[in-house]
Amino acid sequence: MVKPVALSPQNRTDALTRLGERELDILVVGGGVVGCGAALDAATRGLSVGLVEARDWASGTSSRSSKLIHGGLRYLEMLDFRLVAEALKERGLLVQRIAPHLVRPVPFLYPLQHRVWERPYVGSGVLLYDTMGITSGNARGLPHHRHLTRRGALREAPALRADSLVGAVQYWDAQVDDARHTMTLARTAAAYGALAANRTRVTRFLRQGERVVGAVVTDLETGRATEVRARQVINATGVWTDDTQAMAGTRGQFHVRASKGVHLLVPRDRINSRTGLILRTEKSVLFVIPWGRHWIVGTTDTDWDLDKFHPATSAKDIEYLLDHVNRVLVTPLTPEDVEGVYAGLRPLLSGEAAETSKLSREHLVAHPVPGLVVVAGGKYTTYRVMAKDAVDEAVRALDEKVPPCTTHTVPLLGADGFQALWNSRHTLARRSGLHVARVEHLLRRYGSLVDEVLDLVAEDPALGEPLPSSDDYLRAEAVYAVTHEGARHLDDVLARRTRISIESWDRGVDAARTVAELMAGRLGWGGDQVDREVDHYLKRVEAERQAQRQPDDHTADAVRLGAPEIVPLV
């Protein structure tokens, strides 16, 4: 088992120094799930690797997904069998081997609305979905689907209107805390030797003739620029792919379009159900996903050409989601039921189709100029395949023979020993003095690294207290986010290391100062910086709330941009 490495402030400082000391084999640009996955892939092949991210790990698309690890049931209807089979294989690997502490099964109910043809049609599709999961070569770790009568379906989901279905099919997929998973990928890559630094932006590529031979990276917190030499650079910047390509003087062999997906969080008691729901819409599907003490309702799928860093949610987006979910609910949801909102941008490969929902979810890898590999498209579930393909392309240009990809056998930090600790959770609760439900929550977030968090509580029992208005999270977790998980700013903790910004009614306002003060001692902040962090966060929350009252994308975007970045990107 690899020894865990803490993404501490000192680790980041050391990484930035070492990035400029010698030529790397691979420099990965972009700290989303694909970039972090590529860094892990390259590091576990024995290559020297750098990983840089302009903001925070998973701060873009990779913290704003539907939080599902799934094959894409609807792609079967499109006859995209290869994509579904690939995704189901990855789902099996994640549930069973790579990240069992972070990825877990979740049931979904598919309501049937037509009596004669729909059950055999849907049933055969779900049977094929299950069968493809079994034959993927991995133990699935998920239950088999089952058919339900209307009465049986209503027992599972009493919230459904009786006239909205004639029966149902229930099947299982998996879910993940996407931001935590992505950060854990970065941390695991660091454990295998990758030099990882967030808040570090590529400002230009280094060239020798036509060849890209590295990049100038700037520490956005100090302004210090470093020339990083690399034999190959992998551009894994998602919806920013075209922007990054422009720095290399090429638009590349393909383009990326952004599609906005909006999600709502509502309290668990607003929808009386023991199962998630998947509902058809005129354009796509709508999910109602169990998420701790909440439901996630999403998503939309609309073209977006405005600010990529902070895609704004409008009143129109919220109305669309509520209108569609309310068509099947006995007790309709209202805007007042919405406790959290988030929007993400899918990086879709540009095509001829006018509707973004018809653009390819598959990925492409290209080598537009010597020394620069670009990977784009795809879906969260298949990040490991995308990373493998990108590294495969990069190593083709290296002189020596490089071992093949091994990430299908590499557990992420926290995975090894997780099941044994889960079985011992009652003992762990007695030893730590925490309630067993609290220990279960910690295990699902940290896996076998949970002792690192509990050690903080043992040293300072006050850290065992929950955060204000955010009972699911301990004060120790805010400290641990800084000392071990690379958090640099208040927003990093409230929006990504925890999900307080979307899970609490006040969106983290009440916890903001407490968290900032907990972070201050570990980051060397004075009172002025604490005030600045809190002020920035409160302005962010207010800007988001105001944007969500606007009638359309353009007005919502303008309002959201009223809250500036805590660390300027230019």
Coordinates of C-alpha atoms in Angstrom, one line a residue:
M1 CA 0.0 0.0 0.0
V2 CA 1.4 3.4 -1.0
K3 CA 2.1 5.8 1.9
P4 CA -0.4 8.7 2.0
V5 CA 0.9 12.2 1.2
A6 CA -0.7 15.3 2.6
L7 CA -1.5 18.1 0.2
S8 CA -0.3 20.5 2.8
P9 CA 0.7 24.2 2.3
Q10 CA 4.4 23.0 2.5
N11 CA 3.8 20.2 0.0
R12 CA 2.5 22.8 -2.5
T13 CA 5.5 25.1 -1.9
D14 CA 7.9 22.3 -2.4
A15 CA 6.1 21.1 -5.5
L16 CA 6.3 24.6 -7.1
T17 CA 10.0 24.7 -6.3
R18 CA 10.7 21.2 -7.7
L19 CA 8.7 21.8 -10.9
G20 CA 11.3 24.2 -12.1
E21 CA 14.4 22.1 -11.1
R22 CA 14.4 19.5 -13.9
E23 CA 12.7 18.4 -17.0
L24 CA 9.6 16.3 -16.4
D25 CA 8.3 13.5 -18.5
I26 CA 4.7 14.8 -18.3
L27 CA 3.2 18.1 -17.3
V28 CA -0.6 17.9 -16.9
V29 CA -2.6 21.1 -17.2
G30 CA -6.0 21.0 -15.5
G31 CA -7.0 19.8 -12.1
G32 CA -10.4 18.3 -13.0
V33 CA -11.1 14.6 -12.9
V34 CA -9.4 13.9 -16.2
G35 CA -6.3 15.9 -15.4
C36 CA -5.9 14.4 -12.0
G37 CA -6.6 11.0 -13.4
A38 CA -3.9 11.5 -16.1
A39 CA -1.4 12.6 -13.4
L40 CA -2.1 9.4 -11.5
D41 CA -1.9 7.3 -14.6
A42 CA 1.5 8.8 -15.6
A43 CA 2.9 8.6 -12.1
T44 CA 2.0 5.0 -11.7
R45 CA 3.9 4.2 -14.9
G46 CA 7.0 5.4 -13.3
L47 CA 7.1 8.8 -15.1
S48 CA 8.0 12.1 -13.5
V49 CA 4.8 14.2 -13.5
G50 CA 3.7 17.7 -12.7
L51 CA 0.0 18.7 -12.2
V52 CA -1.1 22.3 -12.2
E53 CA -4.6 23.8 -11.8
A54 CA -5.4 27.5 -12.0
R55 CA -8.0 27.5 -9.3
D56 CA -8.8 24.6 -7.0
W57 CA -9.0 20.8 -7.6
A58 CA -12.4 20.1 -9.2
S59 CA -13.4 23.8 -9.1
G60 CA -14.9 23.6 -12.6
T61 CA -17.1 20.9 -14.1
S62 CA -15.7 18.1 -11.8
S63 CA -17.5 19.4 -8.7
R64 CA -20.8 20.2 -10.4
S65 CA -21.9 17.0 -12.0
S66 CA -25.0 14.9 -11.2
K67 CA -22.7 13.0 -8.8
L68 CA -23.5 9.7 -10.7
I69 CA -21.2 6.9 -11.7
H70 CA -23.3 5.3 -14.3
G71 CA -23.4 3.6 -17.7
G72 CA -25.8 6.0 -19.2
L73 CA -29.0 4.0 -19.5
R74 CA -30.4 6.4 -22.1
Y75 CA -27.4 5.8 -24.4
L76 CA -28.7 2.2 -24.9
E77 CA -31.7 3.8 -26.6
M78 CA -29.3 5.6 -28.9
L79 CA -27.7 2.2 -29.6
D80 CA -24.3 3.5 -28.3
F81 CA -23.4 0.1 -26.8
R82 CA -19.7 0.7 -26.7
L83 CA -20.0 3.8 -24.6
V84 CA -22.4 2.1 -22.2
A85 CA -20.2 -1.0 -21.9
E86 CA -17.1 1.1 -21.2
A87 CA -18.9 3.1 -18.6
L88 CA -20.3 0.0 -16.8
K89 CA -16.9 -1.5 -16.7
E90 CA -15.5 1.6 -15.0
R91 CA -18.5 1.7 -12.6
G92 CA -17.6 -1.8 -11.5
L93 CA -14.0 -0.9 -11.0
L94 CA -14.8 2.1 -8.9
V95 CA -17.4 0.4 -6.7
Q96 CA -15.3 -2.7 -6.1
R97 CA -11.7 -1.7 -6.2
I98 CA -10.6 1.8 -7.0
A99 CA -12.8 3.9 -4.6
P100 CA -15.3 1.8 -2.6
H101 CA -15.2 4.4 0.2
L102 CA -16.4 7.2 -2.2
V103 CA -18.6 5.3 -4.8
R104 CA -21.7 3.4 -3.6
P105 CA -24.8 1.9 -5.2
V106 CA -28.0 3.9 -5.4
P107 CA -31.4 2.6 -6.6
F108 CA -33.5 4.4 -9.2
L109 CA -37.2 3.9 -10.1
Y110 CA -38.3 4.3 -13.7
P111 CA -42.0 4.9 -13.7
L112 CA -43.9 3.3 -16.6
Q113 CA -46.8 5.3 -18.2
H114 CA -48.0 2.9 -20.9
R115 CA -49.6 -0.4 -20.2
V116 CA -48.8 -2.7 -23.2
W117 CA -45.5 -1.9 -24.9
E118 CA -43.5 0.1 -22.4
R119 CA -42.7 -2.6 -19.8
P120 CA -41.1 -5.0 -22.2
Y121 CA -39.3 -2.2 -24.0
V122 CA -37.8 -0.6 -20.8
G123 CA -37.4 -4.0 -19.2
S124 CA -35.3 -5.4 -22.0
G125 CA -33.2 -2.3 -22.0
V126 CA -32.5 -2.5 -18.2
L127 CA -31.9 -6.2 -18.5
L128 CA -29.3 -5.5 -21.2
Y129 CA -27.8 -2.8 -18.9
D130 CA -27.5 -5.3 -16.1
T131 CA -26.1 -8.0 -18.3
M132 CA -23.5 -5.6 -19.8
G133 CA -22.4 -4.7 -16.3
I134 CA -22.0 -8.4 -15.4
T135 CA -20.0 -9.2 -18.6
S136 CA -17.7 -6.2 -18.2
G137 CA -15.2 -8.4 -16.5
N138 CA -15.7 -6.9 -13.1
A139 CA -17.8 -7.9 -10.2
R140 CA -20.6 -5.4 -10.4
G141 CA -21.3 -5.0 -6.7
L142 CA -24.8 -3.8 -7.5
P143 CA -28.2 -5.5 -7.2
H144 CA -30.2 -6.8 -10.2
H145 CA -33.1 -4.8 -11.5
R146 CA -36.7 -5.7 -10.6
H147 CA -40.2 -5.1 -12.0
L148 CA -42.8 -3.5 -9.8
T149 CA -46.5 -3.1 -10.0
R150 CA -48.0 0.4 -9.5
R151 CA -48.8 -0.6 -5.9
G152 CA -45.2 -1.9 -5.4
A153 CA -43.8 1.3 -7.0
L154 CA -45.9 3.5 -4.7
R155 CA -44.6 1.6 -1.6
E156 CA -41.1 2.4 -2.7
A157 CA -41.9 6.0 -3.6
P158 CA -45.2 7.2 -1.9
A159 CA -44.4 10.7 -3.2
L160 CA -45.4 9.7 -6.7
R161 CA -48.9 10.5 -7.9
A162 CA -50.8 7.3 -8.5
D163 CA -52.0 8.6 -12.0
S164 CA -48.4 9.3 -13.1
L165 CA -47.5 5.6 -13.5
V166 CA -48.9 2.1 -14.3
G167 CA -45.9 0.3 -12.9
A168 CA -42.2 0.7 -12.7
V169 CA -38.8 -0.8 -13.1
Q170 CA -36.2 -0.4 -10.4
Y171 CA -32.5 -0.6 -11.2
W172 CA -29.2 0.3 -9.5
D173 CA -26.4 2.6 -10.5
A174 CA -23.8 4.4 -8.3
Q175 CA -23.0 7.8 -7.0
V176 CA -19.9 9.8 -5.9
D177 CA -19.0 13.0 -4.2
D178 CA -17.3 14.3 -7.4
A179 CA -15.2 17.0 -5.8
R180 CA -13.9 14.7 -3.1
H181 CA -13.1 12.0 -5.6
T182 CA -11.2 14.4 -7.9
M183 CA -9.2 15.8 -5.0
T184 CA -8.4 12.2 -3.8
L185 CA -7.1 11.5 -7.3
A186 CA -4.7 14.4 -7.1
R187 CA -3.6 13.4 -3.6
T188 CA -3.1 9.8 -4.7
A189 CA -1.0 11.0 -7.7
A190 CA 1.1 13.0 -5.3
A191 CA 1.6 9.8 -3.2
Y192 CA 3.0 8.2 -6.3
G193 CA 5.4 11.1 -6.8
A194 CA 3.5 13.7 -8.9
L195 CA 4.2 17.3 -8.1
A196 CA 0.8 18.9 -7.6
A197 CA 0.0 22.6 -7.2
N198 CA -3.4 24.3 -7.3
R199 CA -3.9 28.1 -7.7
T200 CA -1.1 27.8 -10.3
R201 CA -1.9 28.9 -13.8
V202 CA -0.2 28.2 -17.2
T203 CA 0.4 31.6 -18.7
R204 CA 2.1 30.5 -21.8
F205 CA 3.7 27.4 -23.4
L206 CA 7.4 27.1 -24.0
R207 CA 8.4 26.3 -27.6
Q208 CA 11.4 25.1 -29.5
G209 CA 10.4 25.7 -33.1
E210 CA 7.0 24.0 -33.5
R211 CA 7.5 21.8 -30.5
V212 CA 5.9 22.5 -27.1
V213 CA 8.6 21.8 -24.5
G214 CA 6.9 22.9 -21.3
A215 CA 5.0 25.9 -19.9
V216 CA 5.4 29.0 -17.8
V217 CA 3.3 28.5 -14.6
T218 CA 2.4 31.3 -12.3
D219 CA 1.7 30.9 -8.6
L220 CA -1.4 33.1 -8.5
E221 CA -1.0 33.7 -4.8
T222 CA 2.5 35.1 -4.9
G223 CA 2.8 36.1 -8.6
R224 CA 6.0 34.0 -8.9
A225 CA 6.5 32.5 -12.4
T226 CA 8.3 29.3 -13.0
E227 CA 9.5 27.7 -16.3
V228 CA 8.5 24.1 -16.2
R229 CA 10.2 21.9 -18.8
A230 CA 8.4 18.7 -19.9
R231 CA 8.9 16.2 -22.7
Q232 CA 5.1 16.1 -23.1
V233 CA 2.3 18.4 -22.0
I234 CA -1.2 17.1 -21.6
N235 CA -4.0 19.7 -21.9
A236 CA -7.0 18.4 -19.8
T237 CA -8.8 21.7 -19.3
G238 CA -12.3 20.6 -20.2
V239 CA -14.5 23.5 -21.3
W240 CA -11.4 25.7 -21.4
T241 CA -9.7 23.4 -24.0
D242 CA -10.1 25.9 -26.9
D243 CA -8.7 28.7 -24.8
T244 CA -5.7 26.7 -23.8
Q245 CA -5.1 25.6 -27.3
A246 CA -5.0 29.2 -28.4
M247 CA -1.9 29.7 -26.2
A248 CA -0.2 27.0 -28.3
G249 CA -1.0 28.8 -31.5
T250 CA -3.4 26.1 -32.6
R251 CA -7.1 25.6 -32.5
G252 CA -6.6 21.9 -32.5
Q253 CA -8.3 19.1 -34.5
F254 CA -11.6 19.5 -32.6
H255 CA -13.5 22.1 -30.6
V256 CA -15.4 21.9 -27.3
R257 CA -18.8 23.4 -26.6
A258 CA -20.1 24.0 -23.2
S259 CA -23.6 22.8 -22.1
K260 CA -25.0 24.0 -18.8
G261 CA -26.4 21.5 -16.4
V262 CA -28.3 22.9 -13.4
H263 CA -29.1 20.9 -10.2
L264 CA -31.3 21.7 -7.2
L265 CA -31.0 20.4 -3.7
V266 CA -34.1 19.9 -1.6
P267 CA -34.5 18.4 1.9
R268 CA -35.0 14.7 2.0
D269 CA -38.4 15.1 3.8
R270 CA -39.8 17.0 0.8
I271 CA -40.0 13.9 -1.3
N272 CA -41.3 10.7 0.4
S273 CA -39.3 8.0 -1.3
R274 CA -36.8 5.2 -0.5
T275 CA -35.4 5.3 -4.0
G276 CA -34.2 7.7 -6.6
L277 CA -36.2 8.5 -9.7
I278 CA -35.4 8.7 -13.4
L279 CA -38.0 10.6 -15.4
R280 CA -38.3 11.2 -19.1
T281 CA -38.5 14.8 -20.4
E282 CA -39.1 16.0 -23.9
K283 CA -35.3 16.5 -24.4
S284 CA -33.6 14.1 -22.1
V285 CA -34.1 12.6 -18.6
L286 CA -34.5 14.1 -15.2
F287 CA -33.0 12.5 -12.1
V288 CA -34.1 12.7 -8.5
I289 CA -31.0 11.4 -6.7
P290 CA -30.7 10.6 -2.9
W291 CA -27.9 12.6 -1.4
G292 CA -27.5 12.2 2.4
R293 CA -30.2 14.3 4.0
H294 CA -31.1 15.8 0.6
W295 CA -32.3 15.1 -2.9
I296 CA -30.5 16.3 -6.0
V297 CA -32.9 17.2 -8.8
G298 CA -31.4 17.6 -12.2
T299 CA -30.4 18.4 -14.8
T300 CA -30.8 20.9 -17.6
D301 CA -28.9 20.7 -20.9
T302 CA -28.6 24.1 -22.6
D303 CA -25.9 25.8 -24.7
W304 CA -23.7 28.2 -22.7
D305 CA -21.3 30.8 -24.2
L306 CA -21.0 33.1 -21.2
D307 CA -18.6 33.1 -18.2
K308 CA -17.1 29.6 -17.9
F309 CA -15.7 30.0 -14.4
H310 CA -19.1 30.7 -12.7
P311 CA -22.0 29.5 -14.9
A312 CA -25.0 31.2 -13.5
T313 CA -28.4 29.7 -12.7
S314 CA -31.5 31.7 -13.7
A315 CA -35.1 31.6 -12.5
K316 CA -35.9 30.0 -15.8
D317 CA -33.6 27.0 -15.0
I318 CA -35.2 26.5 -11.6
E319 CA -38.7 26.8 -13.0
Y320 CA -37.9 24.2 -15.6
L321 CA -36.6 21.6 -13.1
L322 CA -39.5 22.2 -10.6
D323 CA -42.1 22.0 -13.4
H324 CA -40.8 18.7 -14.7
V325 CA -40.4 17.0 -11.3
N326 CA -43.8 18.3 -10.1
R327 CA -45.6 16.5 -12.9
V328 CA -45.2 13.2 -11.0
L329 CA -45.3 14.4 -7.3
V330 CA -48.3 14.3 -5.0
T331 CA -47.0 17.3 -3.1
P332 CA -45.3 19.7 -5.6
L333 CA -42.0 21.4 -4.8
T334 CA -41.9 25.1 -4.6
P335 CA -39.0 27.6 -5.0
E336 CA -39.0 27.9 -1.2
D337 CA -38.2 24.2 -0.9
V338 CA -34.9 24.7 -2.7
E339 CA -32.0 24.9 -0.3
G340 CA -29.1 24.7 -2.7
V341 CA -28.4 25.3 -6.4
Y342 CA -25.4 24.6 -8.6
A343 CA -24.6 24.7 -12.3
G344 CA -21.8 23.0 -14.2
L345 CA -20.6 23.0 -17.8
R346 CA -20.3 19.8 -19.7
P347 CA -17.4 19.8 -22.2
L348 CA -19.0 18.5 -25.4
L349 CA -17.2 17.8 -28.6
S350 CA -18.4 20.2 -31.2
G351 CA -20.5 18.8 -33.9
E352 CA -23.1 19.6 -36.5
A353 CA -26.1 19.1 -34.2
A354 CA -28.0 22.2 -33.1
E355 CA -29.0 20.7 -29.8
T356 CA -26.1 20.2 -27.3
S357 CA -27.9 17.2 -25.8
K358 CA -27.2 15.4 -29.1
L359 CA -23.5 16.1 -29.1
S360 CA -21.1 13.3 -28.4
R361 CA -20.4 12.4 -24.8
E362 CA -17.4 10.4 -26.1
H363 CA -13.9 11.7 -25.8
L364 CA -11.1 12.4 -28.3
V365 CA -7.4 12.6 -27.9
A366 CA -5.2 14.6 -30.3
H367 CA -1.6 15.6 -30.8
P368 CA -2.1 19.0 -32.5
V369 CA 1.5 20.0 -32.3
P370 CA 4.6 18.1 -31.2
G371 CA 4.9 17.9 -27.5
L372 CA 1.2 18.8 -26.7
V373 CA -1.5 16.2 -26.2
V374 CA -5.2 17.3 -25.9
V375 CA -8.0 15.3 -24.3
A376 CA -11.5 16.5 -24.3
G377 CA -15.2 15.4 -24.2
G378 CA -16.3 12.3 -22.4
K379 CA -18.2 11.8 -19.1
Y380 CA -17.2 11.7 -15.5
T381 CA -17.6 7.9 -15.2
T382 CA -15.1 7.2 -17.9
Y383 CA -12.4 9.7 -16.6
R384 CA -9.9 6.8 -16.1
V385 CA -10.2 5.7 -19.7
M386 CA -9.8 9.3 -20.9
A387 CA -6.7 9.7 -18.8
K388 CA -5.2 6.4 -20.0
D389 CA -5.8 7.3 -23.6
A390 CA -4.1 10.7 -23.1
V391 CA -1.1 9.3 -21.4
D392 CA -0.8 6.5 -24.0
E393 CA -0.7 9.2 -26.7
A394 CA 1.9 11.2 -24.8
V395 CA 4.2 8.2 -24.2
R396 CA 4.3 7.3 -27.8
A397 CA 6.5 10.3 -28.3
L398 CA 8.9 9.3 -25.6
D399 CA 12.1 7.5 -26.6
E400 CA 12.2 4.8 -24.0
K401 CA 9.7 2.0 -23.4
V402 CA 7.1 3.0 -20.8
P403 CA 5.0 0.4 -18.9
P404 CA 1.3 0.2 -19.8
C405 CA -1.5 1.8 -17.7
T406 CA -2.0 0.2 -14.3
T407 CA -4.7 2.5 -12.8
H408 CA -7.4 -0.3 -13.1
T409 CA -5.5 -2.0 -10.2
V410 CA -4.6 1.1 -8.2
P411 CA -6.9 1.9 -5.2
L412 CA -7.2 5.6 -4.3
L413 CA -6.0 6.7 -0.9
G414 CA -8.6 5.7 1.7
A415 CA -9.8 2.6 -0.3
D416 CA -7.4 0.0 1.2
G417 CA -8.8 -1.3 4.4
F418 CA -12.1 0.6 4.1
Q419 CA -14.4 -2.4 4.3
A420 CA -12.6 -3.7 7.5
L421 CA -13.0 -0.3 9.1
W422 CA -16.6 -0.1 8.0
N423 CA -17.2 -3.4 9.7
S424 CA -15.5 -2.0 12.8
R425 CA -17.4 1.3 12.8
H426 CA -19.1 0.7 16.2
T427 CA -15.7 0.0 17.8
L428 CA -14.3 3.1 16.1
A429 CA -17.2 5.2 17.5
R430 CA -16.6 4.0 21.0
R431 CA -12.9 4.7 20.8
S432 CA -13.4 8.2 19.3
G433 CA -16.3 9.2 21.5
L434 CA -18.4 10.1 18.3
H435 CA -21.8 8.7 17.4
V436 CA -21.7 5.8 15.1
A437 CA -23.7 7.8 12.4
R438 CA -20.9 10.4 12.6
V439 CA -18.3 7.8 12.1
E440 CA -20.2 6.3 9.1
H441 CA -20.3 9.7 7.5
L442 CA -16.5 10.2 8.1
L443 CA -15.7 6.7 6.7
R444 CA -17.7 7.5 3.5
R445 CA -15.6 10.7 3.0
Y446 CA -12.2 9.6 4.1
G447 CA -12.2 5.8 4.1
S448 CA -9.2 4.3 5.8
L449 CA -7.7 7.8 6.2
V450 CA -10.3 8.5 8.8
D451 CA -7.8 8.2 11.7
E452 CA -6.0 11.3 10.4
V453 CA -9.2 13.2 11.0
L454 CA -9.9 11.6 14.3
D455 CA -6.3 12.3 15.5
L456 CA -7.1 16.0 15.2
V457 CA -10.1 15.5 17.4
A458 CA -8.0 13.6 19.9
E459 CA -5.5 16.5 20.1
D460 CA -8.2 19.1 20.4
P461 CA -11.7 17.8 21.4
A462 CA -13.2 21.1 20.4
L463 CA -12.6 20.1 16.8
G464 CA -15.1 17.2 17.4
E465 CA -17.9 19.7 17.4
P466 CA -20.0 20.3 14.3
L467 CA -19.8 23.5 12.3
P468 CA -22.5 26.1 12.8
S469 CA -25.7 25.4 10.8
S470 CA -23.9 22.5 9.1
D471 CA -24.3 19.6 11.5
D472 CA -23.0 17.0 9.0
Y473 CA -19.4 18.3 9.2
L474 CA -17.0 18.6 12.1
R475 CA -14.6 21.5 12.7
A476 CA -11.8 19.0 12.3
E477 CA -12.7 18.6 8.7
A478 CA -12.1 22.2 8.0
V479 CA -8.6 21.9 9.5
Y480 CA -7.9 18.7 7.7
A481 CA -9.0 20.2 4.4
V482 CA -6.0 22.6 4.8
T483 CA -3.4 20.3 6.3
H484 CA -4.1 17.3 4.0
E485 CA -6.3 18.2 1.1
G486 CA -4.9 21.3 -0.5
A487 CA -7.6 23.8 0.5
R488 CA -6.2 27.3 0.2
H489 CA -9.3 29.5 0.6
L490 CA -12.7 29.5 2.4
D491 CA -14.5 28.7 -0.8
D492 CA -12.4 25.6 -1.3
V493 CA -13.7 24.2 2.0
L494 CA -17.3 25.3 1.9
A495 CA -17.9 24.4 -1.7
R496 CA -15.7 21.4 -2.4
R497 CA -14.0 19.7 0.6
T498 CA -17.4 19.8 2.2
R499 CA -20.6 20.6 0.3
I500 CA -21.9 23.1 2.9
S501 CA -22.4 25.7 0.1
I502 CA -25.3 23.7 -1.4
E503 CA -26.4 21.5 1.5
S504 CA -27.3 24.1 4.1
W505 CA -30.2 26.6 3.9
D506 CA -28.0 29.6 4.4
R507 CA -25.5 28.1 1.9
G508 CA -22.6 28.3 4.4
V509 CA -23.0 31.9 5.6
D510 CA -23.3 31.0 9.3
A511 CA -20.3 28.7 9.1
A512 CA -18.1 31.0 7.1
R513 CA -16.3 32.9 9.8
T514 CA -15.8 29.8 12.0
V515 CA -14.2 27.9 9.1
A516 CA -12.1 30.9 8.1
E517 CA -10.7 31.1 11.6
L518 CA -10.0 27.4 11.7
M519 CA -8.1 27.7 8.5
A520 CA -6.2 30.8 9.6
G521 CA -3.8 29.2 12.0
R522 CA -2.8 26.6 9.4
L523 CA -2.3 29.1 6.5
G524 CA -0.8 31.9 8.5
W525 CA -3.7 34.3 8.0
G526 CA -4.1 37.4 10.0
G527 CA -7.4 39.0 10.9
D528 CA -7.5 41.1 7.7
Q529 CA -7.3 38.0 5.6
V530 CA -10.0 36.2 7.6
D531 CA -12.3 39.2 7.0
R532 CA -11.4 39.2 3.3
E533 CA -12.2 35.5 2.9
V534 CA -15.5 35.8 4.7
D535 CA -16.5 39.0 2.8
H536 CA -15.7 37.3 -0.5
Y537 CA -17.7 34.3 0.4
L538 CA -20.8 36.3 1.5
K539 CA -20.6 38.3 -1.7
R540 CA -20.4 35.1 -3.7
V541 CA -23.5 33.7 -2.0
E542 CA -25.5 36.9 -2.5
A543 CA -24.5 37.1 -6.1
E544 CA -25.7 33.5 -6.7
R545 CA -29.0 34.2 -5.0
Q546 CA -29.5 37.4 -7.0
A547 CA -28.7 35.6 -10.2
Q548 CA -31.2 32.9 -9.5
R549 CA -33.9 35.5 -9.5
Q550 CA -33.0 36.7 -13.0
P551 CA -35.2 35.7 -16.0
D552 CA -32.5 34.5 -18.3
D553 CA -28.9 33.4 -18.8
H554 CA -27.5 36.8 -19.8
T555 CA -28.9 38.8 -16.8
A556 CA -28.0 36.0 -14.4
D557 CA -24.5 35.9 -15.7
A558 CA -24.1 39.6 -15.3
V559 CA -25.3 39.5 -11.7
R560 CA -23.1 36.5 -10.8
L561 CA -20.0 38.2 -12.1
G562 CA -20.6 40.9 -9.5
A563 CA -18.7 38.7 -7.0
P564 CA -15.0 38.6 -8.0
E565 CA -12.5 35.7 -7.6
I566 CA -10.7 35.6 -4.3
V567 CA -7.5 35.0 -6.3
P568 CA -7.5 36.9 -9.6
L569 CA -6.9 34.7 -12.6
V570 CA -5.0 37.3 -14.6

